[in-house]
XYZ file of N, CA and C in Angstrom:
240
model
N 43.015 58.752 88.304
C 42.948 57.327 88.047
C 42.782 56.527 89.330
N 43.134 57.004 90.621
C 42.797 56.292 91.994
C 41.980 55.920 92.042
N 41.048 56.851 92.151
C 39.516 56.947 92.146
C 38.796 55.236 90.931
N 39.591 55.179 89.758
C 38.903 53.861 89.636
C 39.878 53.154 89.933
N 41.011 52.677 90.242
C 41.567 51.515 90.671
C 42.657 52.281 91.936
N 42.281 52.067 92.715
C 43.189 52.511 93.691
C 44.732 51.653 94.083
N 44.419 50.747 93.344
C 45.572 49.783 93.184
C 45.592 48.371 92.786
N 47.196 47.588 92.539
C 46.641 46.373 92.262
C 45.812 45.637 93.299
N 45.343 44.405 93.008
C 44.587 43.278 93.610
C 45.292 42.338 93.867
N 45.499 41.725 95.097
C 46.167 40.520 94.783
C 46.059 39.501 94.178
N 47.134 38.351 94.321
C 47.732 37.387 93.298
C 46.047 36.404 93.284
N 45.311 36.416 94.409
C 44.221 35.152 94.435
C 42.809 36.072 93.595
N 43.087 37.461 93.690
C 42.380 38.157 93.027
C 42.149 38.597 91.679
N 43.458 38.629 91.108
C 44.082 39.544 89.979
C 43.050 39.464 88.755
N 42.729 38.227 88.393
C 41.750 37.718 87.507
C 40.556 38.625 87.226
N 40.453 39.351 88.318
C 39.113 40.349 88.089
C 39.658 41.409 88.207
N 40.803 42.003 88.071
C 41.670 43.297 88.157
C 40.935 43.984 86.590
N 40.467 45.512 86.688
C 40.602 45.660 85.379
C 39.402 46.630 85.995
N 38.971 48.653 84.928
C 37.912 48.969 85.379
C 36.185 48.321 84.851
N 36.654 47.274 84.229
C 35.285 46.477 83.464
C 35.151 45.495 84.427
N 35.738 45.352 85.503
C 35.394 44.214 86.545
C 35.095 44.794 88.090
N 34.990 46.548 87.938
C 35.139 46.733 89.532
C 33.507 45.886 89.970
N 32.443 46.092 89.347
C 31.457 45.673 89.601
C 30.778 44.208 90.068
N 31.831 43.809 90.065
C 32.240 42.383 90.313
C 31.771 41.933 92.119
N 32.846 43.272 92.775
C 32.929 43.461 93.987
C 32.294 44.608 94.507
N 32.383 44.992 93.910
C 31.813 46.417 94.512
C 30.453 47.042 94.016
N 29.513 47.314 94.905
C 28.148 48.181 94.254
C 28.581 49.540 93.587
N 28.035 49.845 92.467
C 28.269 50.846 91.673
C 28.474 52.310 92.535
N 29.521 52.904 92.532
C 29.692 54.024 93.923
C 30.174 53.886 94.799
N 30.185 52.538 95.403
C 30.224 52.292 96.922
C 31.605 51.549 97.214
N 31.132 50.824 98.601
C 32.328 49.766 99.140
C 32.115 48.564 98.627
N 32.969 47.872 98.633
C 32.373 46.826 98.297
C 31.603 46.009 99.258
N 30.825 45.017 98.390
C 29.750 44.133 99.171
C 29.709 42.995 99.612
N 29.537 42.266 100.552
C 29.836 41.350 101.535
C 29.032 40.489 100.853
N 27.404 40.675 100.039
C 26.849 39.852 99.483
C 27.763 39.352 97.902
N 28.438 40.366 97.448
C 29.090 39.931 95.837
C 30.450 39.258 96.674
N 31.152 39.165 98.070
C 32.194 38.241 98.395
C 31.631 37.089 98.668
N 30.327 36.966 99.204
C 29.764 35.489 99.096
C 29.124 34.993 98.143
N 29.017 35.611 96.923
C 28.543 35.317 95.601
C 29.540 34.155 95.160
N 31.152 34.461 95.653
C 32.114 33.929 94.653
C 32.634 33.134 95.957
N 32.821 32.844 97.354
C 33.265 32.593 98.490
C 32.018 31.574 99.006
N 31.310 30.771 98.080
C 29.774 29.703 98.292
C 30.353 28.866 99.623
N 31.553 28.508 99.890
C 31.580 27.363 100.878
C 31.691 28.236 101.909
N 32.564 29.479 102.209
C 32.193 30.260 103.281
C 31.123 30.710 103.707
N 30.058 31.314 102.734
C 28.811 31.202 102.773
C 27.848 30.306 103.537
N 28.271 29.177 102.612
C 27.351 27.806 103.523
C 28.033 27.761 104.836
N 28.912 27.890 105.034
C 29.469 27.688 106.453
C 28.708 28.786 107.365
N 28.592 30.197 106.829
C 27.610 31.291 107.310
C 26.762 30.685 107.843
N 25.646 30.268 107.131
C 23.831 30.150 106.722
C 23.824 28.936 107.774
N 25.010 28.015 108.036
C 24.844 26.573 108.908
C 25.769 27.004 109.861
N 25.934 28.280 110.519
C 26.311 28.271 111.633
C 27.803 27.621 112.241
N 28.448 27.796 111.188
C 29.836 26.994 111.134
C 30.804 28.033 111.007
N 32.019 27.216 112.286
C 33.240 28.198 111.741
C 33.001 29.853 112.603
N 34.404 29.845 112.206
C 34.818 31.927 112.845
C 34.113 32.635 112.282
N 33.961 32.516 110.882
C 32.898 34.067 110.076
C 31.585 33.617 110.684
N 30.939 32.646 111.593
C 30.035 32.462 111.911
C 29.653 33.081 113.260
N 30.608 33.195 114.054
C 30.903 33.648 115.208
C 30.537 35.019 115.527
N 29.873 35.192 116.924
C 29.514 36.726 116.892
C 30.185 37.688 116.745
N 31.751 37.262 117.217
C 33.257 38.624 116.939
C 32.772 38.662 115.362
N 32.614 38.230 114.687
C 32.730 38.605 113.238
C 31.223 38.863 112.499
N 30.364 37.702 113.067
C 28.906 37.635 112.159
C 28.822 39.390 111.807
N 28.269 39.985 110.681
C 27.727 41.034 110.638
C 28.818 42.405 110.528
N 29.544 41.917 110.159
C 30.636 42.532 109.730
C 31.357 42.755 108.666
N 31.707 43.764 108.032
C 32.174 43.956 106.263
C 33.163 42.808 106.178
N 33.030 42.329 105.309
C 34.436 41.105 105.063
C 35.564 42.246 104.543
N 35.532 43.659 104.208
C 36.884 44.049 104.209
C 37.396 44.428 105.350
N 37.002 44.748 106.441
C 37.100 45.552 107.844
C 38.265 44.215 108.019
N 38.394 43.101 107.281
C 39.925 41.900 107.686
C 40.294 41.923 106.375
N 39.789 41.998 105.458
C 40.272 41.601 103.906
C 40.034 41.792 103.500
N 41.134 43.647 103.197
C 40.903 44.642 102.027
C 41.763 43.991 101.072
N 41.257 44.664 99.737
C 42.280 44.961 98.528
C 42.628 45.568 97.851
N 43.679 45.927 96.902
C 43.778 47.091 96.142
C 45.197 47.436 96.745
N 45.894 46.611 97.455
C 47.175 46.437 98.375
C 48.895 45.827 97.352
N 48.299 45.755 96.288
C 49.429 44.811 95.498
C 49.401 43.602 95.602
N 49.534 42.999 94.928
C 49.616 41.268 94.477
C 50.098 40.193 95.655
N 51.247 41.361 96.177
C 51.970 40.177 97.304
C 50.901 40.567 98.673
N 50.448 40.793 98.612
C 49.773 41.591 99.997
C 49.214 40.975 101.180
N 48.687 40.207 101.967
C 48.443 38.995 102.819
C 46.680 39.954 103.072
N 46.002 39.340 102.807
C 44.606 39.448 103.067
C 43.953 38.545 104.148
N 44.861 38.189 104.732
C 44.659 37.637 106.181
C 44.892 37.814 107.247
């Protein structure tokens, strides 16, 4: 059962907890995708695309958004 949920999601997450939602975040197989976290994350995004802000920044540009903020940690878990 790991293998499809390796654990809960946290509390800002939970809403998509479930194996009918891994696809949500994650490409079928894989890690999850930095394009399906900016699918649902639009103002971080725009902040991306206009050069704004820390995720804009070269320490970070181009980098998995889980490599700082995994999940699958439990509800209370700090993703920051």
């Amino acid at each position: 059962m790991a293998q499809l949920s390796p654990g809960k999601l946290t509390t800002a997450h939970a809403a998509y907890e479930g194996t009918l939602n891994c696809t949500l975040c994650h490409d079928l197989g894989k890690k999850v995708s930095n394009d399906k976290c900016l699918d649902c994350h639009d103002v971080l995004q725009d902040r991306i695309v206009n050069n704004l802000g820390y995720h804009a920044s070269s320490e970070v540009r181009g980098q998995d958004c889980f490599a700082c903020h995994s999940e699958h940690h439990g509800r209370a878990f700090d993703m920051i």
